[in-house]
Short mmCIF file of C-alpha atoms and ligand atoms in Angstrom, two decimals:
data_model
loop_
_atom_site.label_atom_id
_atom_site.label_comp_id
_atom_site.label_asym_id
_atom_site.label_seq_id
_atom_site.Cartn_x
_atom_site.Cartn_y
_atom_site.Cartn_z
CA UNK T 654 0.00 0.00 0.00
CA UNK T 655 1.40 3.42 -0.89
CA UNK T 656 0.99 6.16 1.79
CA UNK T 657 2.13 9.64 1.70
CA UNK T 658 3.89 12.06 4.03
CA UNK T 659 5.05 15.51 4.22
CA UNK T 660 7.85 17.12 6.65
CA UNK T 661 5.96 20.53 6.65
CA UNK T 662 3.53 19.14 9.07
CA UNK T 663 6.57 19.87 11.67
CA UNK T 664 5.77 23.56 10.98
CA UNK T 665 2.56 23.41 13.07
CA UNK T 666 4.79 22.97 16.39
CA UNK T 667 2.39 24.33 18.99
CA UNK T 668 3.36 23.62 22.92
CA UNK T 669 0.32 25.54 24.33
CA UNK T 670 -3.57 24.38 24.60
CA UNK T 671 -6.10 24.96 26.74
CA UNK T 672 -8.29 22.39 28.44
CA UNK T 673 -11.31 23.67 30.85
CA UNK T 674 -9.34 26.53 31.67
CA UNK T 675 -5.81 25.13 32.17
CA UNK T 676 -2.88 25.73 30.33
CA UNK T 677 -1.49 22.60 29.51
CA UNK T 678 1.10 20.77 27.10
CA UNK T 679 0.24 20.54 23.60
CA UNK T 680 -1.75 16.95 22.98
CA UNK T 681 -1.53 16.93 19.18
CA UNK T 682 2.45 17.53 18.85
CA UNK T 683 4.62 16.27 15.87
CA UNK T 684 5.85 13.34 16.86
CA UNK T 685 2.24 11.59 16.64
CA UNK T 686 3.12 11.68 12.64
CA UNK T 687 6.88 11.09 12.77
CA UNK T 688 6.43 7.61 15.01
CA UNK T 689 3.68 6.43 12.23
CA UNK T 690 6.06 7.03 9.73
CA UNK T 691 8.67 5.81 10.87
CA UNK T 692 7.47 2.32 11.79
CA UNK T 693 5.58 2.32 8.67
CA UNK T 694 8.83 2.66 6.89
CA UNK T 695 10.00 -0.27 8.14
CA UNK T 696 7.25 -2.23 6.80
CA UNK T 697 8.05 -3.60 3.39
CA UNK T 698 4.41 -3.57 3.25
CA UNK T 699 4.19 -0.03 2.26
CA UNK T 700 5.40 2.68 0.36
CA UNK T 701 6.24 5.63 1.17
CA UNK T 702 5.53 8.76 -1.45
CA UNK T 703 5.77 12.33 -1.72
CA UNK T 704 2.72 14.12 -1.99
CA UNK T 705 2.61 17.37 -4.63
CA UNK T 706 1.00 20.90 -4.75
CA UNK T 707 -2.65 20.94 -5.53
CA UNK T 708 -3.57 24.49 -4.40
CA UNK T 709 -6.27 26.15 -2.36
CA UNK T 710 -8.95 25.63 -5.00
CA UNK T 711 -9.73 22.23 -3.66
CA UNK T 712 -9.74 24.09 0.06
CA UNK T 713 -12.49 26.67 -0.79
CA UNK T 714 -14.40 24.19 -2.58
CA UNK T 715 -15.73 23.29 1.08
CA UNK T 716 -13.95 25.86 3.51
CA UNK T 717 -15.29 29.89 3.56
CA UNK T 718 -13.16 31.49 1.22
CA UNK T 719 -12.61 34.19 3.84
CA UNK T 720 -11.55 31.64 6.61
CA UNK T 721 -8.87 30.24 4.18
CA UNK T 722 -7.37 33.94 3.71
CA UNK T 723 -7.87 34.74 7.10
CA UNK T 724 -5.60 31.51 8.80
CA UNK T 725 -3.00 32.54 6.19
CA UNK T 726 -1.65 35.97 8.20
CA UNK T 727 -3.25 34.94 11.53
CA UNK T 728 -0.26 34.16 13.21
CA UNK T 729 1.32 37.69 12.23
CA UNK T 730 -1.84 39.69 12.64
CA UNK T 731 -2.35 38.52 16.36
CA UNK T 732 1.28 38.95 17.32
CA UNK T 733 1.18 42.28 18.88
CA UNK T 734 -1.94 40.79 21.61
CA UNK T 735 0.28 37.23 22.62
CA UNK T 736 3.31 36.84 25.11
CA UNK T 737 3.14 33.34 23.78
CA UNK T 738 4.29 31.50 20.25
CA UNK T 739 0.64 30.05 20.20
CA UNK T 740 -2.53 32.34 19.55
CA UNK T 741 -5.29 31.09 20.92
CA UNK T 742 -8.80 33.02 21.20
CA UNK T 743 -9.87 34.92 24.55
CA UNK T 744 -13.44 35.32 23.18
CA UNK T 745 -15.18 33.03 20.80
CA UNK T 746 -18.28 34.25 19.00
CA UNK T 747 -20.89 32.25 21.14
CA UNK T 748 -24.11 31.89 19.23
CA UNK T 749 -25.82 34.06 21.85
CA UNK T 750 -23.89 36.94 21.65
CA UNK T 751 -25.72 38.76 19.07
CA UNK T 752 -29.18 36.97 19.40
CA UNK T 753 -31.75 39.25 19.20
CA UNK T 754 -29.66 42.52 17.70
CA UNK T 755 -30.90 41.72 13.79
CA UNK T 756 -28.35 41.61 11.17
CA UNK T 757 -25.16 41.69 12.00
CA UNK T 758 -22.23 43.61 10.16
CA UNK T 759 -20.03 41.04 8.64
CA UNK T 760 -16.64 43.28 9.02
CA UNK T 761 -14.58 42.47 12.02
CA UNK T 762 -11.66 45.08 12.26
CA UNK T 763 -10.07 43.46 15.60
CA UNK T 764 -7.47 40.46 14.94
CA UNK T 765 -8.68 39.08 18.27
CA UNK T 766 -12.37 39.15 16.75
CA UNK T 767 -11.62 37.67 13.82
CA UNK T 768 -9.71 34.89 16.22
CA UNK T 769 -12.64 34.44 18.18
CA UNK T 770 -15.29 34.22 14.99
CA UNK T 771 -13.17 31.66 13.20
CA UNK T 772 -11.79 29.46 15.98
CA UNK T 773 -14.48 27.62 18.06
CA UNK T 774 -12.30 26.61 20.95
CA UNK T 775 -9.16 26.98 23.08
CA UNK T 776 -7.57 23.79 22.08
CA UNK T 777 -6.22 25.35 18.66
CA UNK T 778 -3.49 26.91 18.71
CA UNK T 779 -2.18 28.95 16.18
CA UNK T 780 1.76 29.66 15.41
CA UNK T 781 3.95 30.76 12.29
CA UNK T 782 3.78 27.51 10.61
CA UNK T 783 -0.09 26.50 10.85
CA UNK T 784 -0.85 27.57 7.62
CA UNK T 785 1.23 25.73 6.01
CA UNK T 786 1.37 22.74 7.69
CA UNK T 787 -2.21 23.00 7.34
CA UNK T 788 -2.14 23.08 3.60
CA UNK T 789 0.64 20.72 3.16
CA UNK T 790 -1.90 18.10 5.08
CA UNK T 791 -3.88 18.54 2.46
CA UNK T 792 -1.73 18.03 -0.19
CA UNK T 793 -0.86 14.78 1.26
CA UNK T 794 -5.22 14.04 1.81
CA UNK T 795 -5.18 14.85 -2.51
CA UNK T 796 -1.76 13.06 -3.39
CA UNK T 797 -3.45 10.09 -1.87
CA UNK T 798 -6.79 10.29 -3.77
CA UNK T 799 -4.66 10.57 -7.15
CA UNK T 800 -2.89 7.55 -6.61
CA UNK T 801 -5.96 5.78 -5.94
CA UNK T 802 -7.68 7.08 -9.35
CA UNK T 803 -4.12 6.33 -10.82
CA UNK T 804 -4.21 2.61 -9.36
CA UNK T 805 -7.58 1.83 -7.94
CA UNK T 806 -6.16 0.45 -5.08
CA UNK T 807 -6.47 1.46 -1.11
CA UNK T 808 -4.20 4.28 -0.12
CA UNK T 809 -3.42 6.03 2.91
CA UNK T 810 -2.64 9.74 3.72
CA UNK T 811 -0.52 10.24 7.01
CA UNK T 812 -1.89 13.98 7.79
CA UNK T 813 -1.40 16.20 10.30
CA UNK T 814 -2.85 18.51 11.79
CA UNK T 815 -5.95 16.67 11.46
CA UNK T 816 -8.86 17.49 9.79
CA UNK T 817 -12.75 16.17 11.01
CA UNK T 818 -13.90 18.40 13.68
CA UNK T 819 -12.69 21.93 10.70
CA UNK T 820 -16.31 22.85 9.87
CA UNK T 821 -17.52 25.22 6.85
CA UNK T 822 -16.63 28.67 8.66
CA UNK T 823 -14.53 27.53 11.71
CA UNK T 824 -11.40 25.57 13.23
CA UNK T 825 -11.07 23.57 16.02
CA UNK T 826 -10.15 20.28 18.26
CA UNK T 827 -6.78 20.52 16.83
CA UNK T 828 -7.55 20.84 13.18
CA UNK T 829 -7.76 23.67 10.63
CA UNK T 830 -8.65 22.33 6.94
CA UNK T 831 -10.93 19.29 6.69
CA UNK T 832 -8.41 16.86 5.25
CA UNK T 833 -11.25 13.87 4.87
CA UNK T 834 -13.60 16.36 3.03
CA UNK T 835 -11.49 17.61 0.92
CA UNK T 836 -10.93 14.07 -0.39
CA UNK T 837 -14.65 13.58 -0.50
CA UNK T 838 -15.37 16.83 -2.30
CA UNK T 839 -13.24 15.95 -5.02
CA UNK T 840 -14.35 12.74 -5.17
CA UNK T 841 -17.54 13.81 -6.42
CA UNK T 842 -16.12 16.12 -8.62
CA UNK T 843 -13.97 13.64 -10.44
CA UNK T 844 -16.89 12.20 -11.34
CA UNK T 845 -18.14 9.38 -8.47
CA UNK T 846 -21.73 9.92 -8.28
CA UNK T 847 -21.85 9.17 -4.43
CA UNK T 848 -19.36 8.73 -1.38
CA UNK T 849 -18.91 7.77 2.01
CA UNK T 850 -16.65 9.25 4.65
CA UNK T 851 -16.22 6.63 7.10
CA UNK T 852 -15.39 8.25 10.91
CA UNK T 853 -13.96 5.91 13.27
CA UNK T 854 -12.00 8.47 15.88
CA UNK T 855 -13.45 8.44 18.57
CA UNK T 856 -14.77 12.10 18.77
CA UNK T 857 -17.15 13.17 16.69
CA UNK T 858 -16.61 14.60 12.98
CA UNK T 859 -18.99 17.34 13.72
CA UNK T 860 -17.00 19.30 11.14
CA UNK T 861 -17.15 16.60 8.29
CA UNK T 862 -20.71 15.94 8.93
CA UNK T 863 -21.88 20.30 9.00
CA UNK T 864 -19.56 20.37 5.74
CA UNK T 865 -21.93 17.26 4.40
CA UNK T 866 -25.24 17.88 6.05
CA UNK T 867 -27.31 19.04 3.47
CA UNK T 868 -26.00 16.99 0.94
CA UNK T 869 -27.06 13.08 -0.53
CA UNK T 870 -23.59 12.63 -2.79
CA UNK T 871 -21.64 12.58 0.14
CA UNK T 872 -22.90 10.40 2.95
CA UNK T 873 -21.06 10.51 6.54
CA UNK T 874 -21.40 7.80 8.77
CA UNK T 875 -19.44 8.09 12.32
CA UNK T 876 -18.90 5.95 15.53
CA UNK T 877 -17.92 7.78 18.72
CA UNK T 878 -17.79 8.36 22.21
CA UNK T 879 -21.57 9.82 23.25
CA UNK T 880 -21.54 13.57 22.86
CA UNK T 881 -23.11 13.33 26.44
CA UNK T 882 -19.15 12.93 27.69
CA UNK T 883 -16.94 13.07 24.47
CA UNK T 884 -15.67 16.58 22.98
CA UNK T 885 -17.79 18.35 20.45
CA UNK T 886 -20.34 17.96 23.24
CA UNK T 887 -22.93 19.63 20.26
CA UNK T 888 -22.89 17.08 18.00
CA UNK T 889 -22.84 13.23 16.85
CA UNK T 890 -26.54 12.71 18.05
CA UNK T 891 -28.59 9.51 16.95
CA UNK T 892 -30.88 11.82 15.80
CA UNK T 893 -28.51 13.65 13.28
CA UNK T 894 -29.96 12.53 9.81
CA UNK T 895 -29.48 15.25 7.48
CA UNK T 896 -31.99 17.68 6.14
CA UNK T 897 -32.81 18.72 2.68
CA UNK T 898 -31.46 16.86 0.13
CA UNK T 899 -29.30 15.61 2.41
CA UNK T 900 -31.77 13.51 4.81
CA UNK T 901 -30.97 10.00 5.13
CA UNK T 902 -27.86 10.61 4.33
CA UNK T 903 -25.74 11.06 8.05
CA UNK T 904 -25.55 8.63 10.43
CA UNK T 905 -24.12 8.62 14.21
CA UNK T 906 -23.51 5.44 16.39
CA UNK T 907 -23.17 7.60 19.73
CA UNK T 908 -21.33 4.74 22.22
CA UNK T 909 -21.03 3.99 25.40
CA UNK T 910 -18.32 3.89 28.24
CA UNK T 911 -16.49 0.82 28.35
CA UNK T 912 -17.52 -0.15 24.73
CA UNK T 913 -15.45 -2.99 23.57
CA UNK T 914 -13.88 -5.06 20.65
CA UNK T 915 -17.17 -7.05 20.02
CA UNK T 916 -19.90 -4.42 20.47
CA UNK T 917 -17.70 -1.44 18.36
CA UNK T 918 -17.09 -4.20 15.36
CA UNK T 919 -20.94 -5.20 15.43
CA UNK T 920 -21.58 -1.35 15.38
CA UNK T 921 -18.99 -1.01 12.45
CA UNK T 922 -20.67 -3.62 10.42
CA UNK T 923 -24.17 -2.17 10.92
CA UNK T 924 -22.31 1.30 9.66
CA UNK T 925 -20.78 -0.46 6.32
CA UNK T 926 -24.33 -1.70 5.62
CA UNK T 927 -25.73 1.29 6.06
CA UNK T 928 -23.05 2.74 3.61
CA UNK T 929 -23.25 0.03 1.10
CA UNK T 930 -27.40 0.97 0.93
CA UNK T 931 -27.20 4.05 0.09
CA UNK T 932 -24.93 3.27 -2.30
CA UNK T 933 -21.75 4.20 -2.21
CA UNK T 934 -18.76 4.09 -4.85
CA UNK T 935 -15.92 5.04 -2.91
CA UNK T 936 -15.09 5.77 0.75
CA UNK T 937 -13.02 8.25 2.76
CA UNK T 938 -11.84 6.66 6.13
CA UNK T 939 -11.35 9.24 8.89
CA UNK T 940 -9.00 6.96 10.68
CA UNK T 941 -8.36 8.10 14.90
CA UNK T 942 -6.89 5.81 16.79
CA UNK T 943 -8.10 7.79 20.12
CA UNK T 944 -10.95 4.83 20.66
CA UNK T 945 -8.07 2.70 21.85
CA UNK T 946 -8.03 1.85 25.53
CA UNK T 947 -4.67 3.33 26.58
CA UNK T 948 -5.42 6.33 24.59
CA UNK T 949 -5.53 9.68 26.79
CA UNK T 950 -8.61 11.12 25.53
CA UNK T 951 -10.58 7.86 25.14
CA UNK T 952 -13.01 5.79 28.08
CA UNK T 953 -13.66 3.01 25.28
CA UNK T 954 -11.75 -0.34 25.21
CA UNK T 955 -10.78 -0.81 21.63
CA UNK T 956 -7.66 -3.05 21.22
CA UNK T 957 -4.71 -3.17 18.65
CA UNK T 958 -6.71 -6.47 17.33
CA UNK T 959 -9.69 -5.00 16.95
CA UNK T 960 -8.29 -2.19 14.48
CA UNK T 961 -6.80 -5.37 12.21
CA UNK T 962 -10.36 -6.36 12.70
CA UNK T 963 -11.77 -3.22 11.78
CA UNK T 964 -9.68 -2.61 8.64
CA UNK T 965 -10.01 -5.97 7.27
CA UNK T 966 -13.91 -5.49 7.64
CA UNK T 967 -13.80 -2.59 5.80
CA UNK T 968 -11.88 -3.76 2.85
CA UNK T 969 -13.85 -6.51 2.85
CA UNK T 970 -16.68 -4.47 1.14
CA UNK T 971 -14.39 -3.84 -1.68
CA UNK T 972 -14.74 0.02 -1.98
CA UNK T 973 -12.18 2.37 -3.70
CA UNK T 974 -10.88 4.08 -0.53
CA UNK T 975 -8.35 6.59 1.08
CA UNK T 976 -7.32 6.50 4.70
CA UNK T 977 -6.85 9.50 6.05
CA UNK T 978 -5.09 9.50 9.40
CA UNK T 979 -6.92 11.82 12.43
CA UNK T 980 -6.48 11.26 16.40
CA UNK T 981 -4.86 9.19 18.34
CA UNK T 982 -2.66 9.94 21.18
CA UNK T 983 -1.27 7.36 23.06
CA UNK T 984 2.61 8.31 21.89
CA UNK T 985 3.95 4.23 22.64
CA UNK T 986 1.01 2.30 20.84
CA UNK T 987 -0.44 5.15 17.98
CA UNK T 988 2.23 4.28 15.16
CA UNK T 989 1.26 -0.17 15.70
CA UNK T 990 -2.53 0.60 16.43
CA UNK T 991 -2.23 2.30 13.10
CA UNK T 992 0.08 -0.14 11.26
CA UNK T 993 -2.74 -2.83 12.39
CA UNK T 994 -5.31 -0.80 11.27
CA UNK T 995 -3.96 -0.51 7.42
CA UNK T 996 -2.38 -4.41 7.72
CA UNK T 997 -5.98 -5.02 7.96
CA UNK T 998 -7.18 -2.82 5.19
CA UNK T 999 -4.69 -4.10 2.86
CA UNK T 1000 -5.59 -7.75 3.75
CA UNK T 1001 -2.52 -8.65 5.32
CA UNK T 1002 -1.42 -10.81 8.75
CA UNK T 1003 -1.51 -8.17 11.74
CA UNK T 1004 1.59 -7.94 13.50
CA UNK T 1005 2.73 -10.43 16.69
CA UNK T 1006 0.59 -8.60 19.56
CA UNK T 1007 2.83 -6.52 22.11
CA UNK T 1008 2.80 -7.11 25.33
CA UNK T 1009 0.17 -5.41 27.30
CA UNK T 1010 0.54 -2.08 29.07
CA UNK T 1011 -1.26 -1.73 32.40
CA UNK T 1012 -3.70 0.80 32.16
CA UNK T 1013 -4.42 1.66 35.83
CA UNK T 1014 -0.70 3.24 35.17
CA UNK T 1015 -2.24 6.23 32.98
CA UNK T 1016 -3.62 9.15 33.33
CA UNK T 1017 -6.67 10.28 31.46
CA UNK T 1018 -7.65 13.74 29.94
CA UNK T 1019 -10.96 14.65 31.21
CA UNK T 1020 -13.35 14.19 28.55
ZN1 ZN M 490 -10.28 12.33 18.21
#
């Protein structure tokens, strides 16, 4: 299997977030993409490539034209208010705050406003290098999708920052383009008639499915942690269908704490049926590995088997698809819970199990 990489992701080095208030180390750092590649180099199983310049084009095709201007000189235009590297936004535009007042002028002359109207939390942290990190993760989410029209075969696109919870008009949960539907979008214009994206991380996509919503060519189907606990909080409902054109066409498997190997692969498989009836032609896979039960953010029990598992069920439908790589956090196990996930994708033996860790031994994020 061929996957591609790009260096420039380093350029998005953050070291700041902010979690319910407290300043805290950076969760989504570099190294998350540098372990995955480098074990995956040392599969003779895969291939690395270089991805290649495709432009914003395919960017504003989904993303406000303005937002995609706006993250570009960000960094530099919010220098003067920050004692820090990272910019992060002091007031976000809560839908409240101008309920009632009529229409609204659209002009925002403050950089801190225009932080806090594009950026929906404080856990995305802007520095020099976003933007281009940003866009290079995209290049890699498009390089991928060509070599699958080039070879028809599964691909996988190793991008960081990520990309699902990057709505229309907004950024957040660590991710500033929509790397998954970007794919999607130019799936459809390429010529496939309909799509799936495929969300397995375990927060919801809220951003893929907003971008989607109204929409029956591109269908998103998610499993997650219940919004009732899990980060978007907003989103990922049962009752999230679509509207317009686009009912029918969303699904969301909200699930539970605890949720294990068994019940999450049963839930997958209802998921890929779902997919196959509204008939799908080819599939984006928003692959986090944060479901895992080591993982920091996660209270499910998913193990490394159960991603073989899950990519092997998956291929087993025999769709056209591109991986495209989102959470995951647990800095010893990420790089083999992914490696597992795409042995299983490209129908191949998973790995010799590890030895287990001991989770009582870890901390976890409260989500
Ligand atoms: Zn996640």
């Amino acid at each position: 299997m061929k996957w591609f990489f790009s260096e420039k992701h380093r350029l998005h080095d953050a070291n700041l977030e902010v979690w319910a208030g407290h300043p805290s180390p950076s969760t989504e750092v570099a190294a998350r993409a540098d372990t995955i590649a480098e074990l995956l180099r040392g599969d003779a199983s895969f291939t690395e490539a270089s991805p290649h310049a495709h432009g914003i084009d395919p960017i504003t095709a989904i993303h406000d034209p303005r937002m995609v201007a706006w993250l570009a000189t960000a960094w530099e235009e919010t220098r003067p208010f920050s004692e820090t590297r990272e910019i992060i936004p002091d007031t976000i535009r809560h839908v409240s705050l101008v309920e009632g007042l009529g229409e609204q002028p659209e002009s925002m002359n403050s950089p801190l406003g225009r932080l806090g109207y594009w950026c929906f939390d404080t856990m995305t942290p802007i520095v020099e290098g976003t933007y281009e990190a940003a866009l290079s993760a995209v290049d890699v989410a498009l390089s991928a999708l060509d070599e699958l029209d080039a070879i028809g075969k599964a691909t996988y696109a190793l991008c960081r920052p990520p990309g699902h919870h990057a709505g229309r008009a907004m950024i957040g949960g660590f991710c500033y383009f929509n790397n998954a539907a970007v794919v999607a979008n130019a799936m459809i214009e390429r010529g496939a008639k309909r799509v799936g994206v495929l969300d397995v991380d375990v927060h919801h996509g809220n951003g893929t499915q907003q971008i989607f919503y109204q929409r029956s060519d591109v269908v998103y189907a998610s499993l997650h942690g219940d919004p009732d606990r899990f980060f978007p909080y907003f989103t990922g409902w049962l009752h999230e269908t679509g509207v317009g054109a686009g009912a029918g066409f969303n699904k969301n498997v909200p699930l539970a704490t605890g949720c294990g190997d068994d019940e999450y692969l049963a839930s997958l498989d209802e998921t890929l049926e779902y997919l196959d009836e509204c008939g799908v032609e080819q599939l984006v896979v928003s692959l986090g590995v944060d479901t895992y039960a080591l993982d920091p953010l996660s209270d499910l029990s998913i193990s490394r088997r159960a991603f073989h598992q899950m990519g092997s069920a998956i291929a087993a439908r025999g769709l056209p698809l591109v991986v495209v790589q989102e959470g995951g956090y647990d800095q010893a196990d990420l790089a083999y819970n992914v490696q597992s996930f795409l042995r299983g994708i490209a129908q191949l033996d998973p790995k010799p199990e590890p030895e287990e860790r001991d989770p009582s031994s870890l901390s976890k994020q409260h989500l």
